[in-house]
C-alpha cells in the first residue's frame, strides 16, 4: 500500500477499480492491483475525478459517514428510508430539458423474477434520454456482519453477496484472507475452486444468453439454454453437494472433495452443452429478426468502457482486454493459457458473442483441470494472526475484489467491490442509445448484480 | 430455418434429456387438483417479490419454470401484476429499504392472499439475522402461510412447498413447514 498526500491522492492516474474508507484512511484501488491511501481529515477526503468513483463515495458516506470533498454526486447509495416512520419521500429525478419529455418509473419491484431496484427513465416518445438507477433496496448490512468474525465464519457472508457469483465471491474473499495471513491453499483445492468457478460461469452465461433470446421471441433458445443451466446445476450438486456450490470455497482451501461420480456428471453436462452450442449459436447468427434487435442496441463505446475501466464481458465487448484471471492473475490459470476474446462494437450482440466464446474456453478449462487434478489435502488451517490483504477473482460478470484487515484472526475491516459497481453507470448510459422497449435486453446483456452493490 | 435447427438438434443429440420423475409429477398434479380447484379455482398466479435476497433464491425460482420442472403444468404461474395474483411469494430478508414496497404490493392484491416465504432469508433472516439493516424474515412484514427452507431451496422443494400450501389451506391459513 502507498500512502499519498491529499493532492497526489486526487491526481493519481491509473485505471480505477474501487474506493472505500476505514476509521483512519480512504483507500483507492487501481489496476492491476495497486492500493493507495490517504489519511482522513475530520472524516473527509478529497473526491476522485474517476468516473467510476461516484458510487463508492456515496456508499462510504452512507455506511461510514465519511465525506468526499468536492464530489459532484452526493445522492444516497443505500440509506433511503432514514426517517423514523419509515416513509422517506421520493427524491426529485431530474429530466433533461425540452418539449414533450416525460418520465417512466419502474420498480423497486420488477416484472420478472429478479432483485429489486428503481429505474427512472426520461423519455421523448420511445427514445430514452436519461436513465437513473436508484439502488440500495437489497441492502442487508453485509459488511457489518463480516466484521468481528473469523475468516472461516465470515466466508458464509461472502458467499451470499451475490448468489449467482457465489463461487467467485468465495474465491476472492479466500484470496484476501490468505494474502492477509500468509496462507497458501493446497493445490487440489485451488483446482477444485477453479472448476467450480468455471461451472458457475457456464451456468450464468448460458442462462443469460437464453433469457435475452427469450425476450425477443426465441423461446426455443431460452428453453435449451435453461435446460443446460439446469444440467450444470445438477452436475454441481452431484459433484459438490449444492446446485450453486455455495459455501464450498473456504479461506485456506475447499470445504470438501469432489464427490464420487461428480466428475462424470460434470463432464457429461459440459459435453451436452458443447454438442448443442454450434446449432444454438447458428440460430443467433442466422435470424435477421434476432440480429435486428441485438445489433446496435445498448452500446457501450470503447472510450466509455475505458473511462470506467470496465471489466468482465461488458468491458471485453467494448475493446477492453482485461481479465482478472490473467492480470493480476491467480492460480491455477497460469497453467492453462487463457484466450481473452475482445470485441469493439459494445452492443448487446457483442456481449453475447463474447459470452459464447467464453463458454468454449470454460469447457476446455474444466476438462483440463479435472484431468490434471492434483492429489493431496483440501484445506489448511487459518492462523490467528494479523495482517491485511487484497483478493480478486474473475466472476462471470467481471472482477470481484475483497480487502480484509485481520487482527489476531478476527476481521476488523472489510470492503467488497463487485464488478457490477462499475457496470451500473454503464447500463445507465447504454440505455440512452436505444428505445425503452429495448431496455430489458440491455439490462440482461450486462446483468449487473443488485445485491452485489447494495452490500 | 428454425425447424431445420431443431431437427438437426434432435438428430445430433443422442443424450437423453433429464426427465422429472413421472410418478412424482403425476402425484403432485393429483394433489393440486384436489386442493387447488376447490380453494381458488383452476389456476393460481404468483407475484414474486425479492425483499432483500442475494439473488440465489431468484435463480432457483426461475428454474421452476424450465423444461424439467415446468411449473405451469401444475396450474401455477408467475404474474407481474399483483392485481392478478393469488399468492405473494417472498424471497430474501425483510430489508429495511423494501418494507414500503412489500406493503404496497400486498395492498394491491385482491383477497384472499396466500403468503409464502421461500429460502432461509425469508424464513427468519437466514445468515443475515440480527443485521440492523433488516427487520427479520418475511413474517416481520406479513402473516406467512408457509415457509420453504433452504439456502436456496432447490426448484423441486419450491414446487413441493407451493402444493403443500394449497393443501394446507382447505380451512384457515396456517403455517406449514416444508422439510429440507
Ligand atoms: S436464502 Fe440463501 S440463497 Fe436465498 S436469498 Fe438468502 S442467502 Fe441467498
Coordinates of C-alpha atoms and ligand atoms in Angstrom, one line a residue:
Chain A
X1 CA 0.0 0.0 0.0
X2 CA 1.2 3.5 -0.8
X3 CA 0.3 6.4 1.4
X4 CA -0.3 9.6 -0.6
X5 CA -0.8 13.3 0.2
X6 CA -4.3 14.6 -0.5
X7 CA -3.0 16.2 -3.7
X8 CA -1.3 13.1 -5.0
X9 CA -4.4 11.0 -4.0
X10 CA -6.6 13.3 -6.0
X11 CA -4.4 13.3 -9.1
X12 CA -3.4 9.7 -9.0
X13 CA -3.5 8.3 -12.6
X14 CA -4.5 4.8 -13.4
X15 CA -7.5 2.6 -14.1
X16 CA -9.7 3.0 -11.1
X17 CA -11.3 -0.1 -9.6
X18 CA -12.7 0.8 -6.1
X19 CA -12.7 3.2 -3.2
X20 CA -13.5 2.7 0.5
X21 CA -12.8 4.0 3.9
X22 CA -11.9 2.7 7.3
X23 CA -11.6 4.6 10.6
X24 CA -8.3 6.3 9.5
X25 CA -7.9 6.2 5.8
X26 CA -9.5 6.4 2.4
X27 CA -8.3 3.7 0.1
X28 CA -8.4 3.5 -3.7
X29 CA -7.6 0.5 -5.8
X30 CA -6.2 0.7 -9.3
X31 CA -5.5 -1.9 -12.0
X32 CA -3.8 -4.4 -11.9
X33 CA -3.7 -4.4 -8.1
X34 CA -2.3 -1.1 -6.8
X35 CA -3.6 0.1 -3.5
X36 CA -3.1 3.7 -2.4
X37 CA -4.5 5.5 0.6
X38 CA -4.7 9.0 2.1
X39 CA -5.5 9.9 5.8
X40 CA -9.0 11.0 6.6
X41 CA -9.1 14.6 8.0
X42 CA -12.2 15.2 10.1
X43 CA -13.8 12.2 8.5
X44 CA -13.3 13.6 5.0
X45 CA -11.0 13.0 1.9
X46 CA -10.7 14.6 -1.5
X47 CA -13.2 13.2 -4.0
X48 CA -11.7 11.4 -7.0
X49 CA -12.5 12.5 -10.5
X50 CA -12.5 9.0 -12.0
X51 CA -16.0 8.4 -13.3
X52 CA -16.4 5.1 -11.5
X53 CA -15.6 6.6 -8.1
X54 CA -19.0 8.3 -7.5
X55 CA -20.9 5.2 -6.3
X56 CA -18.1 4.2 -3.9
X57 CA -18.0 7.7 -2.4
X58 CA -21.8 7.7 -1.9
X59 CA -21.5 4.3 -0.3
X60 CA -18.6 5.4 2.0
X61 CA -20.8 8.3 3.1
X62 CA -23.9 6.1 3.9
X63 CA -22.0 3.3 5.6
X64 CA -19.2 5.2 7.4
X65 CA -20.3 8.8 7.4
X66 CA -17.2 9.9 5.5
X67 CA -17.4 12.8 3.1
X68 CA -15.8 13.1 -0.3
X69 CA -14.8 16.8 -0.6
X70 CA -15.8 18.2 -3.9
X71 CA -17.9 15.2 -5.0
X72 CA -20.5 16.2 -7.6
X73 CA -22.8 13.3 -6.9
X74 CA -24.0 13.1 -3.3
X75 CA -27.2 11.1 -3.7
X76 CA -27.7 8.3 -1.1
X77 CA -26.5 4.9 -2.1
X78 CA -28.1 2.6 0.4
X79 CA -29.8 4.7 3.0
X80 CA -33.2 5.6 1.5
X81 CA -35.5 5.3 4.5
X82 CA -33.9 7.0 7.4
X83 CA -36.9 8.8 8.8
X84 CA -38.2 7.0 11.9
X85 CA -41.7 6.4 10.5
X86 CA -40.2 4.6 7.6
X87 CA -41.6 6.9 4.9
X88 CA -38.9 8.8 3.1
X89 CA -40.2 10.9 0.4
X90 CA -39.1 10.1 -3.2
X91 CA -36.3 12.3 -4.4
X92 CA -36.6 14.6 -7.3
X93 CA -35.5 12.9 -10.5
X94 CA -34.3 15.5 -13.0
X95 CA -35.0 15.2 -16.7
X96 CA -33.1 16.9 -19.5
X97 CA -35.0 20.0 -20.6
X98 CA -37.1 20.1 -23.8
X99 CA -40.6 19.7 -25.0
X100 CA -42.6 16.5 -24.6
X101 CA -40.4 14.8 -22.1
X102 CA -42.0 12.5 -19.7
X103 CA -40.7 10.1 -17.0
X104 CA -41.4 6.4 -16.6
X105 CA -40.9 4.9 -13.2
X106 CA -40.1 1.1 -12.8
X107 CA -39.5 -0.7 -9.6
X108 CA -38.3 -1.3 -6.9
X109 CA -40.4 -4.4 -7.6
X110 CA -39.8 -5.6 -11.2
X111 CA -42.0 -7.6 -13.5
X112 CA -39.7 -10.6 -13.7
X113 CA -38.2 -12.8 -11.0
X114 CA -35.3 -10.6 -10.2
X115 CA -33.9 -8.4 -7.5
X116 CA -35.3 -5.0 -6.5
X117 CA -34.2 -1.6 -7.8
X118 CA -35.8 1.5 -9.1
X119 CA -35.3 2.8 -12.7
X120 CA -36.4 6.3 -13.7
X121 CA -36.5 6.8 -17.4
X122 CA -36.8 10.2 -19.0
X123 CA -38.3 9.7 -22.5
X124 CA -39.2 11.6 -25.6
X125 CA -41.7 9.3 -27.2
X126 CA -40.0 6.0 -27.0
X127 CA -36.5 7.3 -27.1
X128 CA -34.6 7.1 -23.7
X129 CA -32.9 10.4 -23.0
X130 CA -31.8 9.5 -19.5
X131 CA -31.9 6.6 -17.1
X132 CA -31.3 7.0 -13.4
X133 CA -30.9 3.8 -11.4
X134 CA -31.7 4.1 -7.7
X135 CA -30.3 1.1 -5.9
X136 CA -29.8 0.1 -2.3
X137 CA -33.1 -1.9 -1.9
X138 CA -31.2 -5.1 -1.3
X139 CA -29.1 -3.6 1.4
X140 CA -28.6 -6.2 4.2
X141 CA -25.6 -4.8 6.1
X142 CA -23.2 -7.5 4.9
X143 CA -20.0 -5.5 5.6
X144 CA -21.1 -5.0 9.2
X145 CA -21.9 -8.7 9.6
X146 CA -18.4 -9.7 8.4
X147 CA -16.6 -7.5 10.9
X148 CA -15.7 -9.3 14.2
X149 CA -15.8 -12.8 12.7
X150 CA -13.0 -15.2 11.8
X151 CA -12.3 -15.6 8.1
X152 CA -13.9 -19.1 8.2
X153 CA -17.1 -17.8 9.7
X154 CA -17.3 -14.8 7.5
X155 CA -17.0 -16.9 4.3
X156 CA -20.7 -17.6 4.6
X157 CA -21.4 -13.9 4.0
X158 CA -19.0 -13.5 1.1
X159 CA -20.8 -16.5 -0.4
X160 CA -24.1 -14.5 -0.2
X161 CA -23.0 -11.1 -1.5
X162 CA -24.3 -12.1 -5.0
X163 CA -25.7 -15.7 -5.1
X164 CA -25.2 -16.0 -8.9
X165 CA -21.5 -15.4 -8.3
X166 CA -21.2 -17.2 -5.0
X167 CA -18.1 -19.2 -6.0
X168 CA -16.2 -16.2 -7.4
X169 CA -17.0 -14.2 -4.3
X170 CA -15.9 -17.1 -2.1
X171 CA -12.6 -17.3 -4.0
X172 CA -11.9 -13.5 -3.9
X173 CA -12.7 -13.5 -0.2
X174 CA -10.4 -16.5 0.4
X175 CA -7.6 -14.9 -1.6
X176 CA -7.8 -11.8 0.5
X177 CA -7.8 -13.8 3.8
X178 CA -5.0 -16.0 2.6
X179 CA -2.9 -12.9 1.5
X180 CA -3.5 -11.2 4.8
X181 CA -2.4 -14.2 6.9
X182 CA 0.3 -15.6 4.5
X183 CA -1.5 -18.9 3.8
X184 CA -1.1 -20.9 0.6
X185 CA -4.1 -23.2 0.0
X186 CA -3.4 -26.8 -1.2
X187 CA -3.2 -27.3 -5.0
X188 CA -6.1 -29.7 -5.1
X189 CA -8.3 -27.1 -3.5
X190 CA -7.1 -24.4 -5.9
X191 CA -8.0 -26.6 -8.9
X192 CA -11.4 -27.6 -7.4
X193 CA -12.2 -23.9 -6.8
X194 CA -11.4 -23.1 -10.4
X195 CA -13.5 -25.9 -11.7
X196 CA -16.5 -24.6 -9.7
X197 CA -15.8 -21.1 -10.9
X198 CA -15.9 -22.2 -14.5
X199 CA -19.1 -24.2 -14.0
X200 CA -20.6 -21.1 -12.4
X201 CA -19.5 -19.1 -15.5
X202 CA -21.1 -21.6 -17.9
X203 CA -24.4 -21.7 -16.0
X204 CA -24.7 -17.9 -15.9
X205 CA -23.5 -17.2 -19.5
X206 CA -25.9 -19.8 -20.8
X207 CA -28.9 -18.7 -18.7
X208 CA -28.4 -15.1 -19.6
X209 CA -27.9 -15.6 -23.3
X210 CA -31.1 -17.8 -23.4
X211 CA -33.1 -15.2 -21.5
X212 CA -32.1 -12.5 -24.0
X213 CA -33.2 -14.7 -26.8
X214 CA -36.5 -15.4 -25.0
X215 CA -37.1 -11.6 -24.7
X216 CA -37.0 -11.2 -28.4
X217 CA -39.3 -14.1 -29.1
X218 CA -36.9 -17.0 -29.5
X219 CA -38.4 -19.2 -26.8
X220 CA -36.6 -22.3 -28.2
X221 CA -33.2 -20.8 -27.4
X222 CA -34.3 -19.8 -24.0
X223 CA -35.6 -23.3 -23.3
X224 CA -32.5 -25.0 -24.5
X225 CA -30.1 -22.7 -22.6
X226 CA -32.2 -23.1 -19.5
X227 CA -32.0 -26.8 -19.9
X228 CA -28.2 -26.7 -20.0
X229 CA -28.2 -24.4 -17.0
X230 CA -30.3 -26.9 -15.1
X231 CA -28.0 -29.8 -16.2
X232 CA -25.0 -27.8 -14.9
X233 CA -26.7 -27.1 -11.6
X234 CA -27.5 -30.8 -11.2
X235 CA -23.9 -31.7 -12.1
X236 CA -22.7 -29.2 -9.4
X237 CA -25.0 -30.9 -6.9
X238 CA -23.7 -34.3 -7.8
X239 CA -20.1 -33.2 -7.6
X240 CA -20.2 -30.7 -4.7
X241 CA -23.5 -31.3 -2.9
X242 CA -25.0 -27.9 -3.8
X243 CA -26.6 -26.6 -7.0
X244 CA -24.9 -23.2 -6.8
X245 CA -21.8 -24.6 -5.0
X246 CA -22.4 -22.2 -2.1
X247 CA -20.0 -22.5 0.9
X248 CA -17.7 -24.9 -0.9
X249 CA -14.9 -22.3 -1.1
X250 CA -13.3 -21.6 2.3
X251 CA -10.3 -19.5 3.3
X252 CA -7.4 -21.9 3.3
X253 CA -8.9 -24.3 0.7
X254 CA -12.1 -26.1 -0.2
X255 CA -14.9 -27.3 2.2
X256 CA -15.0 -30.8 0.7
X257 CA -13.7 -33.0 -2.1
X258 CA -15.4 -33.7 -5.3
X259 CA -18.0 -36.5 -4.7
X260 CA -17.8 -39.9 -6.3
X261 CA -19.5 -39.7 -9.7
X262 CA -19.2 -35.9 -9.6
X263 CA -16.5 -35.8 -12.2
X264 CA -18.5 -37.9 -14.7
X265 CA -21.6 -35.7 -14.0
X266 CA -19.7 -32.5 -14.8
X267 CA -18.1 -33.9 -17.9
X268 CA -21.5 -35.2 -19.2
X269 CA -23.1 -31.7 -18.7
X270 CA -20.3 -29.8 -20.4
X271 CA -20.3 -32.4 -23.3
X272 CA -24.0 -31.9 -23.8
X273 CA -23.5 -28.1 -23.9
X274 CA -20.6 -28.4 -26.2
X275 CA -22.5 -30.6 -28.6
X276 CA -25.5 -28.3 -28.9
X277 CA -23.7 -25.0 -28.8
X278 CA -22.9 -24.8 -32.5
X279 CA -26.6 -25.2 -33.5
X280 CA -27.7 -22.7 -30.9
X281 CA -25.1 -20.2 -32.0
X282 CA -26.2 -20.6 -35.6
X283 CA -29.7 -19.6 -34.7
X284 CA -28.2 -16.4 -33.2
X285 CA -26.3 -15.7 -36.4
X286 CA -28.9 -16.7 -38.9
X287 CA -32.0 -14.9 -37.9
X288 CA -32.4 -11.3 -39.2
X289 CA -35.2 -10.7 -36.7
X290 CA -33.0 -11.6 -33.8
X291 CA -30.0 -9.7 -35.1
X292 CA -32.2 -6.7 -35.7
X293 CA -33.0 -6.5 -32.0
X294 CA -29.4 -7.1 -30.8
X295 CA -27.1 -5.4 -33.2
X296 CA -26.5 -1.7 -32.4
X297 CA -28.6 -1.9 -29.2
X298 CA -27.3 -0.7 -25.8
X299 CA -23.9 0.5 -27.0
X300 CA -21.1 1.0 -24.5
X301 CA -18.4 2.7 -26.6
X302 CA -14.8 1.6 -26.1
X303 CA -14.0 5.1 -24.8
X304 CA -16.7 4.9 -22.2
X305 CA -15.6 1.4 -21.2
X306 CA -12.1 2.6 -20.8
X307 CA -13.1 5.6 -18.7
X308 CA -14.8 3.2 -16.3
X309 CA -12.1 0.6 -16.6
X310 CA -15.0 -1.8 -17.2
X311 CA -14.1 -5.4 -16.6
X312 CA -15.8 -8.7 -17.5
X313 CA -17.6 -9.4 -20.7
X314 CA -19.1 -5.9 -20.6
X315 CA -15.6 -4.5 -20.9
X316 CA -14.3 -7.1 -23.3
X317 CA -17.3 -6.5 -25.7
X318 CA -16.1 -2.8 -25.7
X319 CA -12.4 -3.1 -26.5
X320 CA -11.0 -3.8 -23.0
X321 CA -8.8 -6.8 -22.8
X322 CA -8.9 -7.1 -19.0
X323 CA -9.5 -10.4 -17.2
X324 CA -8.5 -10.8 -13.6
X325 CA -7.6 -14.5 -14.2
X326 CA -4.7 -13.1 -16.3
X327 CA -4.0 -9.7 -14.7
X328 CA -3.1 -9.7 -11.8
X329 CA -3.8 -13.4 -12.3
X330 CA -4.1 -16.2 -9.8
X331 CA -3.6 -19.9 -9.6
X332 CA -4.2 -22.2 -11.3
X333 CA -5.0 -20.3 -14.5
X334 CA -1.3 -19.7 -15.4
X335 CA -1.1 -23.4 -16.4
X336 CA -4.0 -23.2 -18.8
X337 CA -3.3 -20.3 -21.2
X338 CA -6.4 -18.2 -21.2
X339 CA -7.5 -16.7 -24.5
X340 CA -9.3 -13.4 -23.9
X341 CA -11.9 -12.7 -26.6
X342 CA -12.3 -8.9 -27.3
X343 CA -14.8 -7.1 -29.5
X344 CA -15.2 -3.5 -30.3
X345 CA -18.9 -3.0 -31.1
X346 CA -20.0 -2.8 -27.4
X347 CA -23.7 -3.7 -28.2
X348 CA -25.9 -6.4 -26.9
X349 CA -24.8 -8.7 -29.8
X350 CA -21.1 -8.2 -29.0
X351 CA -21.7 -9.1 -25.3
X352 CA -23.4 -12.3 -26.4
X353 CA -20.6 -13.1 -28.8
X354 CA -18.0 -12.7 -26.0
X355 CA -20.0 -14.9 -23.7
X356 CA -20.4 -17.6 -26.3
X357 CA -16.6 -17.5 -26.8
X358 CA -16.1 -17.7 -23.1
X359 CA -18.3 -20.8 -22.8
X360 CA -16.0 -22.6 -25.2
X361 CA -12.9 -21.6 -23.1
X362 CA -14.6 -22.6 -19.8
X363 CA -15.4 -26.0 -21.2
X364 CA -11.8 -26.5 -22.1
X365 CA -10.6 -25.4 -18.6
X366 CA -13.0 -27.7 -16.8
X367 CA -11.8 -30.7 -18.8
X368 CA -8.1 -29.8 -18.5
X369 CA -8.4 -29.1 -14.8
X370 CA -10.3 -32.2 -14.0
X371 CA -7.8 -34.3 -16.0
X372 CA -4.8 -32.7 -14.1
X373 CA -6.5 -32.6 -10.7
X374 CA -3.6 -32.8 -8.2
X375 CA -3.8 -35.1 -5.2
X376 CA -3.4 -34.0 -1.6
X377 CA -5.1 -32.1 1.2
X378 CA -8.1 -29.9 0.7
X379 CA -7.5 -27.2 3.2
X380 CA -5.0 -25.7 5.7
X381 CA -5.8 -24.0 8.9
X382 CA -6.0 -20.2 9.1
X383 CA -3.6 -18.9 11.8
X384 CA -4.9 -16.5 14.4
X385 CA -2.6 -13.8 13.2
X386 CA -2.8 -10.2 11.9
X387 CA -2.4 -8.5 8.6
X388 CA -4.3 -7.0 5.7
X389 CA -4.8 -8.3 2.2
X390 CA -6.4 -7.9 -1.2
X391 CA -8.0 -10.7 -3.1
X392 CA -9.6 -10.9 -6.6
X393 CA -11.4 -13.4 -8.7
X394 CA -13.0 -13.1 -12.1
X395 CA -16.7 -13.8 -11.7
X396 CA -18.8 -14.5 -14.8
X397 CA -19.6 -10.7 -14.9
X398 CA -16.1 -9.4 -14.1
X399 CA -13.6 -9.0 -11.3
X400 CA -14.7 -9.2 -7.7
X401 CA -12.3 -7.6 -5.2
X402 CA -12.1 -8.1 -1.4
X403 CA -10.0 -6.2 1.0
X404 CA -9.6 -7.5 4.5
X405 CA -7.9 -6.3 7.7
X406 CA -7.4 -9.0 10.2
X407 CA -6.3 -8.7 13.8
X408 CA -5.4 -11.9 15.8
X409 CA -7.6 -14.0 13.5
X410 CA -10.6 -11.7 13.6
X411 CA -11.7 -9.5 10.7
X412 CA -11.6 -5.9 11.8
X413 CA -12.5 -4.3 8.5
X414 CA -13.6 -5.4 5.0
X415 CA -14.5 -4.0 1.7
X416 CA -16.1 -5.7 -1.3
X417 CA -16.2 -4.4 -4.9
X418 CA -18.3 -6.4 -7.2
X419 CA -17.8 -5.8 -11.0
X420 CA -21.3 -4.5 -11.0
X421 CA -20.3 -1.3 -9.2
X422 CA -18.6 -0.1 -12.4
X423 CA -21.3 -1.6 -14.7
X424 CA -24.4 0.1 -13.3
X425 CA -23.3 3.5 -14.6
X426 CA -22.5 1.9 -17.9
X427 CA -26.0 0.5 -18.1
X428 CA -27.4 3.9 -17.4
X429 CA -25.6 5.3 -20.4
X430 CA -26.1 2.3 -22.7
X431 CA -29.9 2.6 -22.1
X432 CA -29.8 6.0 -23.7
X433 CA -28.7 4.5 -27.0
X434 CA -32.0 2.7 -27.6
X435 CA -35.7 2.9 -27.1
X436 CA -37.5 1.9 -23.8
X437 CA -38.7 -1.4 -25.2
X438 CA -35.0 -2.5 -25.7
X439 CA -34.1 -1.8 -22.1
X440 CA -34.8 -5.4 -20.8
X441 CA -32.4 -6.7 -23.4
X442 CA -29.7 -4.2 -22.5
X443 CA -30.2 -4.9 -18.8
X444 CA -30.0 -8.6 -19.3
X445 CA -27.0 -8.3 -21.5
X446 CA -25.0 -6.5 -18.8
X447 CA -26.7 -8.3 -15.9
X448 CA -25.3 -6.2 -13.1
X449 CA -25.9 -7.5 -9.6
X450 CA -28.2 -5.6 -7.2
X451 CA -27.2 -7.4 -4.1
X452 CA -23.6 -7.3 -5.1
X453 CA -23.5 -3.5 -4.8
X454 CA -26.2 -2.9 -2.1
X455 CA -23.8 -4.5 0.5
Chain B
X1 CA -34.8 -22.1 -40.7
X2 CA -35.6 -22.8 -37.1
X3 CA -37.2 -26.2 -37.9
X4 CA -34.0 -27.3 -39.5
X5 CA -32.0 -26.3 -36.5
X6 CA -34.5 -28.1 -34.3
X7 CA -34.4 -31.2 -36.4
X8 CA -30.6 -31.1 -36.5
X9 CA -30.5 -30.8 -32.8
X10 CA -32.7 -33.9 -32.3
X11 CA -30.7 -35.9 -34.7
X12 CA -27.3 -34.8 -33.4
X13 CA -28.2 -35.2 -29.7
X14 CA -28.4 -38.8 -28.6
X15 CA -28.0 -37.8 -25.0
X16 CA -31.4 -38.4 -23.3
X17 CA -32.7 -35.3 -21.6
X18 CA -33.1 -35.5 -17.8
X19 CA -36.7 -36.2 -17.1
X20 CA -38.6 -35.3 -14.0
X21 CA -39.8 -38.4 -12.2
X22 CA -43.1 -39.1 -13.9
X23 CA -44.7 -40.8 -10.9
X24 CA -43.9 -37.9 -8.7
X25 CA -45.2 -35.5 -11.2
X26 CA -48.5 -37.4 -11.5
X27 CA -48.8 -37.5 -7.7
X28 CA -48.2 -33.7 -7.4
X29 CA -50.6 -32.9 -10.2
X30 CA -53.3 -35.0 -8.5
X31 CA -52.8 -33.3 -5.2
X32 CA -53.0 -29.9 -6.8
X33 CA -56.3 -30.8 -8.5
X34 CA -57.8 -31.9 -5.2
X35 CA -56.7 -29.0 -3.1
X36 CA -56.3 -26.1 -5.6
X37 CA -59.6 -26.2 -7.5
X38 CA -61.8 -26.2 -4.6
X39 CA -59.9 -23.3 -2.8
X40 CA -59.0 -20.9 -5.6
X41 CA -60.2 -22.2 -8.9
X42 CA -58.4 -23.7 -11.9
X43 CA -55.1 -22.0 -11.8
X44 CA -53.1 -19.8 -9.4
X45 CA -51.0 -16.8 -10.1
X46 CA -47.9 -15.9 -8.1
X47 CA -46.5 -12.5 -7.5
X48 CA -42.8 -12.8 -6.5
X49 CA -41.1 -10.1 -4.5
X50 CA -37.4 -10.1 -3.6
X51 CA -37.3 -8.2 -0.4
X52 CA -33.6 -8.4 0.3
X53 CA -32.1 -11.6 -1.2
X54 CA -28.7 -12.4 -2.5
X55 CA -30.3 -13.4 -5.8
X56 CA -29.6 -17.1 -5.2
X57 CA -33.3 -17.8 -4.4
X58 CA -34.4 -16.0 -7.6
X59 CA -32.2 -18.3 -9.7
X60 CA -33.9 -21.4 -8.3
X61 CA -37.3 -19.8 -8.5
X62 CA -36.7 -19.1 -12.2
X63 CA -35.6 -22.7 -12.6
X64 CA -39.1 -23.9 -11.6
X65 CA -40.2 -22.6 -15.0
X66 CA -37.6 -24.5 -17.0
X67 CA -38.2 -27.6 -19.2
X68 CA -37.5 -30.0 -16.4
X69 CA -39.8 -28.6 -13.7
X70 CA -42.3 -26.7 -15.9
X71 CA -44.3 -25.1 -13.0
X72 CA -47.2 -24.3 -15.3
X73 CA -48.1 -28.0 -15.6
X74 CA -49.5 -27.7 -12.1
X75 CA -51.6 -24.7 -12.9
X76 CA -49.2 -22.3 -11.2
X77 CA -47.7 -19.4 -13.0
X78 CA -45.9 -16.1 -12.2
X79 CA -47.6 -12.8 -12.9
X80 CA -46.1 -9.3 -13.0
X81 CA -49.3 -7.7 -11.7
X82 CA -50.2 -8.0 -8.0
X83 CA -53.9 -7.4 -9.1
X84 CA -53.9 -10.8 -10.8
X85 CA -52.1 -12.7 -8.1
X86 CA -53.3 -15.2 -5.6
X87 CA -50.0 -15.9 -3.9
X88 CA -47.4 -13.5 -2.7
X89 CA -44.1 -15.2 -2.7
X90 CA -41.3 -13.5 -0.8
X91 CA -37.6 -14.3 -1.2
X92 CA -34.9 -12.6 0.9
X93 CA -34.9 -10.9 4.2
X94 CA -37.3 -8.1 5.2
X95 CA -34.8 -5.4 4.0
X96 CA -35.4 -2.1 5.6
X97 CA -35.4 -0.4 2.2
X98 CA -38.1 -2.8 0.9
X99 CA -40.7 -2.6 3.7
X100 CA -42.8 0.1 1.9
X101 CA -42.7 -1.7 -1.4
X102 CA -43.8 -5.1 0.1
X103 CA -46.6 -3.5 1.9
X104 CA -47.8 -1.7 -1.2
X105 CA -47.6 -5.0 -3.2
X106 CA -49.7 -6.8 -0.6
X107 CA -52.3 -4.0 -0.6
X108 CA -52.5 -4.1 -4.4
X109 CA -53.5 -7.8 -4.3
X110 CA -57.2 -8.9 -4.1
X111 CA -58.1 -11.1 -1.1
X112 CA -57.8 -13.9 -0.3
X113 CA -54.0 -13.9 -0.5
X114 CA -51.7 -16.7 0.5
X115 CA -48.2 -15.7 1.5
X116 CA -45.2 -18.0 1.1
X117 CA -41.6 -17.3 2.3
X118 CA -39.0 -19.1 0.1
X119 CA -35.5 -19.5 1.4
X120 CA -33.8 -19.3 4.7
X121 CA -33.6 -15.5 4.4
X122 CA -37.3 -15.2 4.1
X123 CA -37.9 -17.8 6.8
X124 CA -36.1 -15.9 9.6
X125 CA -33.4 -13.6 8.1
X126 CA -31.1 -16.6 7.4
X127 CA -27.4 -15.7 7.7
X128 CA -28.3 -12.0 7.9
X129 CA -30.3 -12.5 11.1
X130 CA -29.5 -9.7 13.5
X131 CA -28.3 -7.2 11.0
X132 CA -29.5 -3.7 11.8
X133 CA -30.3 -3.2 8.1
X134 CA -33.1 -5.8 8.2
X135 CA -36.4 -6.3 10.1
X136 CA -36.1 -10.1 10.0
X137 CA -37.8 -12.6 7.7
X138 CA -41.0 -12.3 5.7
X139 CA -43.1 -12.7 8.9
X140 CA -41.7 -9.3 10.0
X141 CA -43.8 -7.8 7.2
X142 CA -46.7 -10.1 6.6
X143 CA -48.6 -13.1 8.0
X144 CA -46.9 -16.0 6.4
X145 CA -48.9 -19.1 5.4
X146 CA -46.0 -21.3 4.6
X147 CA -42.2 -21.4 4.6
X148 CA -39.8 -23.3 2.3
X149 CA -36.4 -23.6 4.0
X150 CA -33.1 -23.9 2.1
X151 CA -30.3 -21.7 1.0
X152 CA -31.5 -21.6 -1.6
X153 CA -34.2 -24.3 -1.7
X154 CA -34.0 -26.4 -4.9
X155 CA -36.7 -26.0 -7.6
X156 CA -38.4 -29.3 -6.6
X157 CA -38.6 -28.2 -3.0
X158 CA -40.2 -24.9 -4.0
X159 CA -42.8 -26.7 -6.1
X160 CA -43.5 -29.1 -3.2
X161 CA -44.0 -26.2 -1.0
X162 CA -46.4 -24.5 -3.3
X163 CA -48.5 -27.6 -3.5
X164 CA -48.4 -28.1 0.3
X165 CA -49.6 -24.6 0.7
X166 CA -52.7 -25.3 -1.4
X167 CA -53.5 -28.5 0.5
X168 CA -53.0 -26.8 3.9
X169 CA -55.4 -24.0 3.1
X170 CA -58.5 -26.0 2.7
X171 CA -59.6 -24.4 6.0
X172 CA -58.0 -21.4 7.5
X173 CA -54.4 -20.2 6.6
X174 CA -51.9 -21.9 8.9
X175 CA -48.2 -22.2 8.8
X176 CA -46.8 -25.5 7.5
X177 CA -43.1 -26.2 7.5
X178 CA -41.7 -28.0 4.5
X179 CA -38.8 -30.2 5.5
X180 CA -35.5 -29.7 3.7
Ligands
LIG1 S1 -31.8 -18.0 1.4 FE1 -29.7 -18.2 0.8 S2 -29.9 -18.2 -1.5 FE2 -31.8 -17.4 -0.7 S3 -31.5 -15.2 -0.7 FE3 -31.0 -15.9 1.3 S4 -28.8 -16.2 1.2 FE4 -29.5 -16.1 -0.9

